[in-house]
mmCIF file of C-alpha atoms and ligand atoms in Angstrom:
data_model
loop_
_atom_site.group_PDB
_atom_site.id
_atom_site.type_symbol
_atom_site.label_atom_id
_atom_site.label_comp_id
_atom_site.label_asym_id
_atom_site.label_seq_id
_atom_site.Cartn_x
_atom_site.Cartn_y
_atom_site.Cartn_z
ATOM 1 C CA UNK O 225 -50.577 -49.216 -7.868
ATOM 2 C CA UNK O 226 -48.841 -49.998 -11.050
ATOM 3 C CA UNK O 227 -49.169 -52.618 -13.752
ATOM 4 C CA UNK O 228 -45.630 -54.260 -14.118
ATOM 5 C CA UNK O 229 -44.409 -57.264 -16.211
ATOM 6 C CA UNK O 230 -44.509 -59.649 -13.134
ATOM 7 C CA UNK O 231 -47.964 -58.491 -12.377
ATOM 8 C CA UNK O 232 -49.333 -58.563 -16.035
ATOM 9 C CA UNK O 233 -47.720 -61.987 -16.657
ATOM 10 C CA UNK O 234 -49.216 -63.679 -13.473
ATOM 11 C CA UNK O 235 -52.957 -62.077 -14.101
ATOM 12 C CA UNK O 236 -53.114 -62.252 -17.522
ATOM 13 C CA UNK O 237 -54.963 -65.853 -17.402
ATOM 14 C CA UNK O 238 -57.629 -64.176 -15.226
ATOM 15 C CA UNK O 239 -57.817 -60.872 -17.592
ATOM 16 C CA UNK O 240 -58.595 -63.804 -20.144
ATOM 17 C CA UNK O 241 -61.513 -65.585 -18.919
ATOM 18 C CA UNK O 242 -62.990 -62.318 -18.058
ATOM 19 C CA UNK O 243 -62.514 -59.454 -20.584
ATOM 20 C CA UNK O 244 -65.625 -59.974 -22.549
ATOM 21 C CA UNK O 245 -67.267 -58.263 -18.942
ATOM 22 C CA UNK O 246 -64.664 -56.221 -17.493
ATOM 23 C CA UNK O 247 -63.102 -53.495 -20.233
ATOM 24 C CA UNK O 248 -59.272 -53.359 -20.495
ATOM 25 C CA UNK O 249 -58.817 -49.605 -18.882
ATOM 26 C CA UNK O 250 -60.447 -51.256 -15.696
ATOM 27 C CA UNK O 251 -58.291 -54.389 -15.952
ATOM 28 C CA UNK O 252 -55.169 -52.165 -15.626
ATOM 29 C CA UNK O 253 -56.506 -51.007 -12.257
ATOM 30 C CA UNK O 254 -57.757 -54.382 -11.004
ATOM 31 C CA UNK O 255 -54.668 -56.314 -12.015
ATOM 32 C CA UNK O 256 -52.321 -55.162 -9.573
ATOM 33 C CA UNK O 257 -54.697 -55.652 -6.349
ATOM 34 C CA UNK O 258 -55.076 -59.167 -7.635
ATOM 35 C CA UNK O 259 -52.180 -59.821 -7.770
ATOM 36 C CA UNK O 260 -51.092 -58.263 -4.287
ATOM 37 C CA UNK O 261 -54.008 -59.968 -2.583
ATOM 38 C CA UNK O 262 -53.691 -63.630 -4.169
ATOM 39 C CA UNK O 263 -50.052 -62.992 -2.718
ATOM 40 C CA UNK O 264 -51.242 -61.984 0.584
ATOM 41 C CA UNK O 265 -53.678 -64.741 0.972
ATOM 42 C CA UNK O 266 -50.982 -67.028 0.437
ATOM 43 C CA UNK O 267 -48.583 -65.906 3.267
ATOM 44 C CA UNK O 268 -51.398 -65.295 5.566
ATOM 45 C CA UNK O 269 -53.299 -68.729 5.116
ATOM 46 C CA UNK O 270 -56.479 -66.765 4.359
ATOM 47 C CA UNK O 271 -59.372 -67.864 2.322
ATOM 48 C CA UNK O 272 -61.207 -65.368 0.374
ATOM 49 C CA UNK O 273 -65.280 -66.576 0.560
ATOM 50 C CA UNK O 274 -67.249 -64.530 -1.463
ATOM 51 C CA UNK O 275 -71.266 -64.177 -2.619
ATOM 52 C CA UNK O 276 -71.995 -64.635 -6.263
ATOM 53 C CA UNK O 277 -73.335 -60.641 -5.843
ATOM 54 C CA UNK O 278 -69.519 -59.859 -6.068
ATOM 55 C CA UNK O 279 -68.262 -57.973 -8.783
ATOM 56 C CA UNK O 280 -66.444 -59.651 -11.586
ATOM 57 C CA UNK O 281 -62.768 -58.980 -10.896
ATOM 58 C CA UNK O 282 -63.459 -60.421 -6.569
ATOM 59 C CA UNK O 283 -65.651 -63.434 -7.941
ATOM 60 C CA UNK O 284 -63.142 -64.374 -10.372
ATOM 61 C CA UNK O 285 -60.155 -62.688 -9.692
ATOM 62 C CA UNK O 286 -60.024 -63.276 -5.324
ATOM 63 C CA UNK O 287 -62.214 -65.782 -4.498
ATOM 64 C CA UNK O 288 -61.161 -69.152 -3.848
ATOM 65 C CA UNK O 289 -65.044 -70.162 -3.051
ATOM 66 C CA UNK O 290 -67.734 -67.881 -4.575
ATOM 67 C CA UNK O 291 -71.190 -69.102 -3.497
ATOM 68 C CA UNK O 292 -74.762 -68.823 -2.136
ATOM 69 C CA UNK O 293 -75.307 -67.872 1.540
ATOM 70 C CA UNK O 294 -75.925 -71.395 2.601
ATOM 71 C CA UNK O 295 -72.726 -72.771 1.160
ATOM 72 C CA UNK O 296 -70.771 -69.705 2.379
ATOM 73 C CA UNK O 297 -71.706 -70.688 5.984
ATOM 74 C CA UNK O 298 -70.763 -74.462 5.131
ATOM 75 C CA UNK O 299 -67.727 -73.640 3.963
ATOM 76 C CA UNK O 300 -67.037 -70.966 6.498
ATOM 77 C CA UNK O 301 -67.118 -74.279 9.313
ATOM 78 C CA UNK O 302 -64.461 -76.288 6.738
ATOM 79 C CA UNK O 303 -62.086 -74.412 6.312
ATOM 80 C CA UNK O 304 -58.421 -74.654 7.692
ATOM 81 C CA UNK O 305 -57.548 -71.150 6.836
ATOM 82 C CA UNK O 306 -56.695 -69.082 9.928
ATOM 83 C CA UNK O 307 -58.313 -65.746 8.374
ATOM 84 C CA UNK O 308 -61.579 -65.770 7.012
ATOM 85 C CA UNK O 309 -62.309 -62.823 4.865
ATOM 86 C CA UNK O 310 -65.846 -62.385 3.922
ATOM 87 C CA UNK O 311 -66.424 -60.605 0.247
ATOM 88 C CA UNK O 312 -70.114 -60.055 1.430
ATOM 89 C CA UNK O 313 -72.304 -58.361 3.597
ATOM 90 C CA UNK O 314 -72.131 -58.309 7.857
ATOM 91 C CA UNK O 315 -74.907 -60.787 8.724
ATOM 92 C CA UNK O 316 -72.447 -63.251 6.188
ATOM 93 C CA UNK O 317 -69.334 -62.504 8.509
ATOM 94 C CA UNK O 318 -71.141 -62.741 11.618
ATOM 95 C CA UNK O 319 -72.743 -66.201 10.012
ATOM 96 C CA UNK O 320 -68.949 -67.399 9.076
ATOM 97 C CA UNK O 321 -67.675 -66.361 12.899
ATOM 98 C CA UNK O 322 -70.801 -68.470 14.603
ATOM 99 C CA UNK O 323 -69.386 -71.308 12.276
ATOM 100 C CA UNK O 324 -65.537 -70.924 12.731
ATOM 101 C CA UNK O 325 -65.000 -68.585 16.297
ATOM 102 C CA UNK O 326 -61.761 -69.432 17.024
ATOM 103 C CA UNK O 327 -60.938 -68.105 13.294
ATOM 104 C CA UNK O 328 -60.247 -64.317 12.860
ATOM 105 C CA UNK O 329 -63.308 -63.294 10.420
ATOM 106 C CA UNK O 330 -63.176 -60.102 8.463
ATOM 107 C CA UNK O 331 -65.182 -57.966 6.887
ATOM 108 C CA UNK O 332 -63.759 -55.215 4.067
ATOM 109 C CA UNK O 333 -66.402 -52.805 5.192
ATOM 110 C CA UNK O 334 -68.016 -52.811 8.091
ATOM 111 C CA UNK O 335 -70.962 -50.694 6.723
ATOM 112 C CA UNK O 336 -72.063 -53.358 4.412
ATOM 113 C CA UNK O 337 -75.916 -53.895 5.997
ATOM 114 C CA UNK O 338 -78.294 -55.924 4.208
ATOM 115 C CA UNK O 339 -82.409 -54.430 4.305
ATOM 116 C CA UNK O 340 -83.577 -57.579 5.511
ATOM 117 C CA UNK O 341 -80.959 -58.072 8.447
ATOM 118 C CA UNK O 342 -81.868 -54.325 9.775
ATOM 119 C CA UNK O 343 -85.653 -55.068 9.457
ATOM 120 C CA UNK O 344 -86.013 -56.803 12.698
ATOM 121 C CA UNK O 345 -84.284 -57.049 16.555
ATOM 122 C CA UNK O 346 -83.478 -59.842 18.987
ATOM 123 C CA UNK O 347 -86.100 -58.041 20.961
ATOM 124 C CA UNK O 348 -88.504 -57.996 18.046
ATOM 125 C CA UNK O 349 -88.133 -61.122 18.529
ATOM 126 C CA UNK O 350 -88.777 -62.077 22.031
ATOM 127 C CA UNK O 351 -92.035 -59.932 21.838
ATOM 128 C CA UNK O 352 -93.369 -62.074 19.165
ATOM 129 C CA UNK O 353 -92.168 -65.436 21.164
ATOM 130 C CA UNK O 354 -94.784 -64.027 23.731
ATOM 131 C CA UNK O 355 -97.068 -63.126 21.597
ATOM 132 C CA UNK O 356 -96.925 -66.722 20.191
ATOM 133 C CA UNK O 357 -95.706 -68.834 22.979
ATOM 134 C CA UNK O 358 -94.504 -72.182 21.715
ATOM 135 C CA UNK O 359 -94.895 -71.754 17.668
ATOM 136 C CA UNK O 360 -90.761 -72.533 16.560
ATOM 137 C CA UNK O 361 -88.923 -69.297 14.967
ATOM 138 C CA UNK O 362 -87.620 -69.925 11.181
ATOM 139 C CA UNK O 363 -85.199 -67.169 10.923
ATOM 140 C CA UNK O 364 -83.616 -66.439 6.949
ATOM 141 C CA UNK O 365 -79.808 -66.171 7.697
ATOM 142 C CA UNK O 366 -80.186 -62.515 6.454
ATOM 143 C CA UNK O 367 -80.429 -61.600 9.954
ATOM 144 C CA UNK O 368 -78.151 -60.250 13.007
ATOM 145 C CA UNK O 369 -76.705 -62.910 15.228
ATOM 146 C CA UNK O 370 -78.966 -61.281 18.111
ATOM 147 C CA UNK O 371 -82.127 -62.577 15.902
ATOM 148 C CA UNK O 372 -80.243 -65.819 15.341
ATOM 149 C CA UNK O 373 -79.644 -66.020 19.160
ATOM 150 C CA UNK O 374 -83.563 -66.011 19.752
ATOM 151 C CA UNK O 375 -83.803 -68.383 16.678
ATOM 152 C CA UNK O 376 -85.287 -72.168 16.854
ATOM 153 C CA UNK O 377 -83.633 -73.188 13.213
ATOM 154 C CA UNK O 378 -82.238 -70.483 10.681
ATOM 155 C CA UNK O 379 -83.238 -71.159 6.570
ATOM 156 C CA UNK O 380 -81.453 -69.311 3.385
ATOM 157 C CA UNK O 381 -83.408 -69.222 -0.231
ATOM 158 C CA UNK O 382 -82.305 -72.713 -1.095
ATOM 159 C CA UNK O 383 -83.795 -74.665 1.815
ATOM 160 C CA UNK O 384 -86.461 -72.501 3.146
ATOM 161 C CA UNK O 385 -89.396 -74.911 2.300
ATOM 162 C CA UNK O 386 -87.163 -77.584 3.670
ATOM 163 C CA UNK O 387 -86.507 -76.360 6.773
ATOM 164 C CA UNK O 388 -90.220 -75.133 7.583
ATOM 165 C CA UNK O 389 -91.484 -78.716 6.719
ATOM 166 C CA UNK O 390 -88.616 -80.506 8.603
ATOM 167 C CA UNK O 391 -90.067 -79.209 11.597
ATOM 168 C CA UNK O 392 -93.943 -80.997 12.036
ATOM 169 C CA UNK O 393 -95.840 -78.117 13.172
ATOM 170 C CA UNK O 394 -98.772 -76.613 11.975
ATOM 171 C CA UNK O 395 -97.559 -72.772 12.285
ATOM 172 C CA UNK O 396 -93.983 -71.225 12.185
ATOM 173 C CA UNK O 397 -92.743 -68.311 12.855
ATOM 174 C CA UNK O 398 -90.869 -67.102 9.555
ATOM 175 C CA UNK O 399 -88.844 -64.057 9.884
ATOM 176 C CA UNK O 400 -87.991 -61.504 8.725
ATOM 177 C CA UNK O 401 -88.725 -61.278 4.663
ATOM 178 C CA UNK O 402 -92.691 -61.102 3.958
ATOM 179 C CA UNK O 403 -91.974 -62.001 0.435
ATOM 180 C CA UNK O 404 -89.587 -65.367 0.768
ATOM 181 C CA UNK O 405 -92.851 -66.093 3.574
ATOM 182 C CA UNK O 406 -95.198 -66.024 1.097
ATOM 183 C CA UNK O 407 -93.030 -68.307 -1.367
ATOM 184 C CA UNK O 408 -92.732 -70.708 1.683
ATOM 185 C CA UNK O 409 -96.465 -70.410 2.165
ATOM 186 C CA UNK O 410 -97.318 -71.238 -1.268
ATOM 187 C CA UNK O 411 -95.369 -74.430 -0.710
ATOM 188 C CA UNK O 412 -96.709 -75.694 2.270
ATOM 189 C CA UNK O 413 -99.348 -76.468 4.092
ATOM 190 C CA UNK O 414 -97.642 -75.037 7.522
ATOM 191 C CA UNK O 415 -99.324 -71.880 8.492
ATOM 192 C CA UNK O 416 -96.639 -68.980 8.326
ATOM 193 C CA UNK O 417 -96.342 -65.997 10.398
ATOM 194 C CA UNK O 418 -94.718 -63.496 9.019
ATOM 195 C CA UNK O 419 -92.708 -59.981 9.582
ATOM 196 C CA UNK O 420 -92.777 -56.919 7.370
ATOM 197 C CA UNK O 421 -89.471 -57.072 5.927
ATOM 198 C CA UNK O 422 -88.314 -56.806 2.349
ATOM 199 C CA UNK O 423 -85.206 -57.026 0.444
ATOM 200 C CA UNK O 424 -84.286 -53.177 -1.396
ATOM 201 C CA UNK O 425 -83.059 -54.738 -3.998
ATOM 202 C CA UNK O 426 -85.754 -57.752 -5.440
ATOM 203 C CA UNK O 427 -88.497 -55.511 -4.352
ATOM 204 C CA UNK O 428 -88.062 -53.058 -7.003
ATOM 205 C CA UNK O 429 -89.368 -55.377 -9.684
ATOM 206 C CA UNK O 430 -92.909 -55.987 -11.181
ATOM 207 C CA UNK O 431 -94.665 -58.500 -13.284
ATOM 208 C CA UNK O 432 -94.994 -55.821 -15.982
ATOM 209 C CA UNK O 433 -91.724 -55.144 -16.898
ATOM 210 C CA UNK O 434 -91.050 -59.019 -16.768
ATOM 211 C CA UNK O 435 -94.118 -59.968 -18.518
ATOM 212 C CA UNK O 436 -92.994 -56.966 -21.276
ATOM 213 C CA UNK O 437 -89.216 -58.413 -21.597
ATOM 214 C CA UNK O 438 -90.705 -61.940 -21.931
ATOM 215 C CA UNK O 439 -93.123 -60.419 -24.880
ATOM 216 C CA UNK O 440 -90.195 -58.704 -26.495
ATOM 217 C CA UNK O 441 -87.793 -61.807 -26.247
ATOM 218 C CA UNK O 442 -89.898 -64.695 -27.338
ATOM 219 C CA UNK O 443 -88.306 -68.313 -25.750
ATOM 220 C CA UNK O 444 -86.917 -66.412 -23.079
ATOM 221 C CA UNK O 445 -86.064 -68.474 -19.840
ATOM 222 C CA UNK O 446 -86.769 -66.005 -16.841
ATOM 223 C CA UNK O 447 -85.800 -66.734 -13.674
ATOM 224 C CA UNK O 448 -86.239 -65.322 -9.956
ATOM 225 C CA UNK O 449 -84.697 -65.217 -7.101
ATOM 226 C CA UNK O 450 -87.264 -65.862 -3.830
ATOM 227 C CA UNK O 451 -87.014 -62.743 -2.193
ATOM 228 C CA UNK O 452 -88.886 -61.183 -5.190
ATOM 229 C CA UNK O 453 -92.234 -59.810 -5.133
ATOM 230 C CA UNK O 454 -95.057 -62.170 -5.632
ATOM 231 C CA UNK O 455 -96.602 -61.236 -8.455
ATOM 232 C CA UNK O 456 -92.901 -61.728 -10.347
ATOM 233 C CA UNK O 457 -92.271 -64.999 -8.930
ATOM 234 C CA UNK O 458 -95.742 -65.802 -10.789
ATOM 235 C CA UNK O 459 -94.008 -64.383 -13.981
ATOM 236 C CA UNK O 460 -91.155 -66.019 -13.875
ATOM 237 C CA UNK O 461 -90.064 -70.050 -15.282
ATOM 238 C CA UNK O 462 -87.798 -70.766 -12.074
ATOM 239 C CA UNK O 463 -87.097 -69.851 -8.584
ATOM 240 C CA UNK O 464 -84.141 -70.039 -6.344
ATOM 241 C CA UNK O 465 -81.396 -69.164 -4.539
ATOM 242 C CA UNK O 466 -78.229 -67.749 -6.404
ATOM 243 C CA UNK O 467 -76.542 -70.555 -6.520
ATOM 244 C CA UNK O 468 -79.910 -72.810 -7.867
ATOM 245 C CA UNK O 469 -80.167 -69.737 -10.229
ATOM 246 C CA UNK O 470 -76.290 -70.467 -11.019
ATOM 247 C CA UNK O 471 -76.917 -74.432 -11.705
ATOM 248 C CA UNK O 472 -80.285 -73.352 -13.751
ATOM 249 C CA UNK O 473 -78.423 -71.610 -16.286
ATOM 250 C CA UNK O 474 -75.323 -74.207 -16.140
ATOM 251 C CA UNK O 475 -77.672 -77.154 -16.572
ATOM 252 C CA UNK O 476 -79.888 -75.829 -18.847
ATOM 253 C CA UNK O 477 -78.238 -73.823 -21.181
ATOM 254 C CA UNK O 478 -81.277 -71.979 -22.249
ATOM 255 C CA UNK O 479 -80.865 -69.355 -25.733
ATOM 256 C CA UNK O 480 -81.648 -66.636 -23.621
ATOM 257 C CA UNK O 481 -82.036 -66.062 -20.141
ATOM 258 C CA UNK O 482 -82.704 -62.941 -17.515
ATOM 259 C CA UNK O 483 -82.145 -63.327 -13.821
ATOM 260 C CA UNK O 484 -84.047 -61.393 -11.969
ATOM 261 C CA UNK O 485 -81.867 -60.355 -9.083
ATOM 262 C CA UNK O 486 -78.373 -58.020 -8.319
ATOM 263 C CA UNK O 487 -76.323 -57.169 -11.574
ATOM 264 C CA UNK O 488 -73.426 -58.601 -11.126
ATOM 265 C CA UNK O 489 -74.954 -62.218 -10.924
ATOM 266 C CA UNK O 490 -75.455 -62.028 -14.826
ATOM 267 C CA UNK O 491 -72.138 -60.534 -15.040
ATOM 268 C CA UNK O 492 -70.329 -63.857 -13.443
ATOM 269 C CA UNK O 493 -72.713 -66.377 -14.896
ATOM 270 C CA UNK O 494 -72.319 -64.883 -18.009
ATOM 271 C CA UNK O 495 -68.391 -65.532 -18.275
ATOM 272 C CA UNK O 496 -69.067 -69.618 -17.219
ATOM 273 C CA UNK O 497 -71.837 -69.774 -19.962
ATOM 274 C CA UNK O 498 -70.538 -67.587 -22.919
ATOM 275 C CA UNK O 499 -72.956 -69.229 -25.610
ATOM 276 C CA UNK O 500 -76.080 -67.843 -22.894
ATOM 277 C CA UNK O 501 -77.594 -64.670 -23.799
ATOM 278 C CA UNK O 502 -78.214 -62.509 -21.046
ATOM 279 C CA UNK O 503 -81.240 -60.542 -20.681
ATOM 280 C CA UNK O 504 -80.135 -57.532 -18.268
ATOM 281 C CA UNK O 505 -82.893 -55.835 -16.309
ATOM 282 C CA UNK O 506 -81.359 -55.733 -12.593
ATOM 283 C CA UNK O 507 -81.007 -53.943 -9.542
ATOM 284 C CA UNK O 508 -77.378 -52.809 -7.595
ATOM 285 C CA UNK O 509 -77.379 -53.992 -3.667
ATOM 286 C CA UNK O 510 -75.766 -50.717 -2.297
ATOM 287 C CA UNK O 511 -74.654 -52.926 0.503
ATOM 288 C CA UNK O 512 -72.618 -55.533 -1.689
ATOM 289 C CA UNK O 513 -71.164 -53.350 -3.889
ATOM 290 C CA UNK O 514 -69.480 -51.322 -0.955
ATOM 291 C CA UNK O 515 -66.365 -54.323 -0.779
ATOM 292 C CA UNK O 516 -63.890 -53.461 -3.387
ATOM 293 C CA UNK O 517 -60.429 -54.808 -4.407
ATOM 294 C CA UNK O 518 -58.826 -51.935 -1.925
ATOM 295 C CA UNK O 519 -60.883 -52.738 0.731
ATOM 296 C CA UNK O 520 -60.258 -56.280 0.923
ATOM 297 C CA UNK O 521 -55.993 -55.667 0.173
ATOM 298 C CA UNK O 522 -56.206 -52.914 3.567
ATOM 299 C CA UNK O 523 -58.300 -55.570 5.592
ATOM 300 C CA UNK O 524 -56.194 -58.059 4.618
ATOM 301 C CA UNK O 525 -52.682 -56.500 5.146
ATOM 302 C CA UNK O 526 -53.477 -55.287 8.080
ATOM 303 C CA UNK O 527 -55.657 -57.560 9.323
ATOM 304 C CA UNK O 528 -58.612 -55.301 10.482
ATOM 305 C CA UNK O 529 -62.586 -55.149 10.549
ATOM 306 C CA UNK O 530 -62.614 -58.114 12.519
ATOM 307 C CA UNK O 531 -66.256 -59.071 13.480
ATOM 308 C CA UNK O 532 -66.327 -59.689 16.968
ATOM 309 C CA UNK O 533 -69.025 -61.741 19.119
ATOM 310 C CA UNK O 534 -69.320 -62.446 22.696
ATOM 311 C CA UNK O 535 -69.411 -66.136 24.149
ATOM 312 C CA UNK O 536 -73.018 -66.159 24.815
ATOM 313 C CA UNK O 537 -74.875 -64.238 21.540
ATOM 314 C CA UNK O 538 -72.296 -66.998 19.517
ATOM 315 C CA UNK O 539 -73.254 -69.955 21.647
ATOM 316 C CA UNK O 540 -76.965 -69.463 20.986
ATOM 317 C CA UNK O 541 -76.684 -68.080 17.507
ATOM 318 C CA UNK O 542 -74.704 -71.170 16.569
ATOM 319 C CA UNK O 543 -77.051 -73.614 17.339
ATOM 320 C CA UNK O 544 -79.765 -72.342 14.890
ATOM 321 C CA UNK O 545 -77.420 -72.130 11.865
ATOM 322 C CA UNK O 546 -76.117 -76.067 13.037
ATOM 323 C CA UNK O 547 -79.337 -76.776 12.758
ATOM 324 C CA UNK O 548 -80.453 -75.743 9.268
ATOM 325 C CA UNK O 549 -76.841 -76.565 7.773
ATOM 326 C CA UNK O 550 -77.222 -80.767 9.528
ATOM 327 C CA UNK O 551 -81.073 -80.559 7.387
ATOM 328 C CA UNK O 552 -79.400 -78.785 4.403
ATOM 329 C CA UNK O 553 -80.225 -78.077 1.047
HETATM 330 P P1 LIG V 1902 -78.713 -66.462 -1.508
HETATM 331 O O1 LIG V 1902 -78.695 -67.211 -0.223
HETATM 332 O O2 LIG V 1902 -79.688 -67.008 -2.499
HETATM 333 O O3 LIG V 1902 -77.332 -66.349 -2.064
HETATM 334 O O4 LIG V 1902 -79.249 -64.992 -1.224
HETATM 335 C C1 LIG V 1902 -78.656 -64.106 -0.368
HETATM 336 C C2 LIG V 1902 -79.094 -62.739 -0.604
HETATM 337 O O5 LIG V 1902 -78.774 -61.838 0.125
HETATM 338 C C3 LIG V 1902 -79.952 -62.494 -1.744
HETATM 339 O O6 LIG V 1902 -80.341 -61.191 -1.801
HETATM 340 FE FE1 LIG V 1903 -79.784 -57.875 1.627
HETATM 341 FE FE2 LIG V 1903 -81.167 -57.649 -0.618
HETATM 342 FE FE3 LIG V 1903 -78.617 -56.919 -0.575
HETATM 343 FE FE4 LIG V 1903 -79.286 -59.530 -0.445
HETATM 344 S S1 LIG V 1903 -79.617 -58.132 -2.145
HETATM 345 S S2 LIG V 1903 -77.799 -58.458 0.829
HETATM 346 S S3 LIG V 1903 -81.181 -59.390 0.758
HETATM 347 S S4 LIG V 1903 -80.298 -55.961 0.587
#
């Protein structure tokens, strides 16, 4: 598509905020899909929700709510859009549907898995319910809606603590990321029974690269997302989910900062907080960076990659994500 005066007028103000991050010969590219999906959106009365691990020119450019995965499936029940169009990964779409099914929910590609979410089965599930009759299931939101279905309450990164306290037992179930179970653990006294999954991405960092940045970069603020090892958490000033990360930086204002998580959280943050410094260490999430500006202009046009539940998986799928958003944050 080309860049013409209409187009370059009309996304210019967007180009503005965010050239210091994206370079002008990928502007030229953007601009036009912008412009044709802001359009689109428009005629269609769609609403463009999208994860703060979306790339600069969706987060900024598309988006008309850019959030954590807890707030996503708020907003996902609000809305009065009749198309909801995920900028995310599937268990996020299939999280928006159980909130909105009578909207059309879509998805810009349908190949966009998450570790965590393919980790464990509904009937994973069931066999540890027998294994451990009458101890409640915690399920992280990064699951299918088939785990959700055999779910007691679901949690995200910014109320997982929360949500296993809220529920006055003495052991939980907490599927399906070993790592966010031993945060939760190490704020509770509820006894947690965990699964062996892991995130791809906040796995592949250590306490010795963050402990060498942090020697390098004296004053440094570092700060971790929850599905992180350990031993980094340990290393690191702050935890929480993107968004809490996101309100850290905003509040705080720290010299210099590194967030250990996906890239293109700096990338966004950075443009909000240009006198912050950002320290850049950070892994890609294969799976997030597979929606693009094409993607979501075919989906939307012609109105495809619908996520599709039946009755049954949405009724009982629905009731654990109710659940955690009535506790909330
Ligand atoms: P948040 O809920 O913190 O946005 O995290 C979702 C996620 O997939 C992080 O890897
Ligand atoms: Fe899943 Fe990790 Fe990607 Fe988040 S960053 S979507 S947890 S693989």
């Amino acid at each position: 598509m080309e860049m013409s005066a209409e187009i370059k007028k009309v996304t210019d103000p967007i180009y503005q905020k965010i050239s210091a991050t994206v370079p002008e010969i990928e502007w030229t590219t953007h601009a036009p899909y912008i412009y044709k999906i802001n359009k689109l959106k428009k005629e269609k009365n769609a609403v463009i929700l999208a994860h703060n691990y979306q790339t600069p020119e969706i987060y900024h450019g598309i988006s008309d709510f850019s959030a954590d995965s807890l707030a996503l499936a708020v907003e996902a029940a609000k809305t009065k859009a009749d198309i909801i169009v995920m900028c995310g990964v599937h268990f996020m779409a299939e999280t928006a549907k159980l909130m909105s099914p009578n909207k059309k929910v879509l998805l810009p590609d349908m190949r966009a898995g998450c570790s965590l979410s393919s980790s464990i089965t509904g009937e994973d599930v069931r066999n540890l319910k027998k294994q451990y009759p009458d101890v409640p299931v915690v399920s992280y939101v990064n699951t299918s809606a088939d785990v959700k279905a055999e779910t007691d309450v679901c949690c995200t990164s910014a109320n997982a603590v929360k949500i296993v306290n809220s529920l006055g037992v003495k052991r939980v179930i907490f599927l399906p990321d070993d790592y966010l179970a031993k945060y939760v653990a190490s704020k509770t006294d509820v006894e947690i029974i965990s699964w062996k999954g892991t995130c791809e991405v906040h796995e592949k960092f250590n306490d010795e690269e963050i402990n060498e940045i942090r020697k390098n970069n004296p004053g440094i603020k570092i700060i971790a997302h929850p599905e992180c090892p350990p031993d980094v958490i340990q290393a690191s000033d702050f935890t929480g989910s993107t968004s809490g990360m996101i309100k850290y930086v905003k509040d705080k204002q720290p010299k210099k900062v590194m967030m250990v998580t996906e890239c293109s959280m700096s990338d966004n943050v950075q443009i909000d907080n240009p006198n912050v410094e950002f320290i850049r260490p950070c892994n890609l999430c294969p799976h997030m960076k597979k929606i693009t500006l094409p993607k979501i202009l075919d989906t939307l046009e012609n109105e495809k990659n619908e996520v599709i539940m039946d009755d049954i998986t949405i009724q009982k799928a629905r009731k654990s994500v109710e659940r955690m958003t009535k506790i909330g944050r």
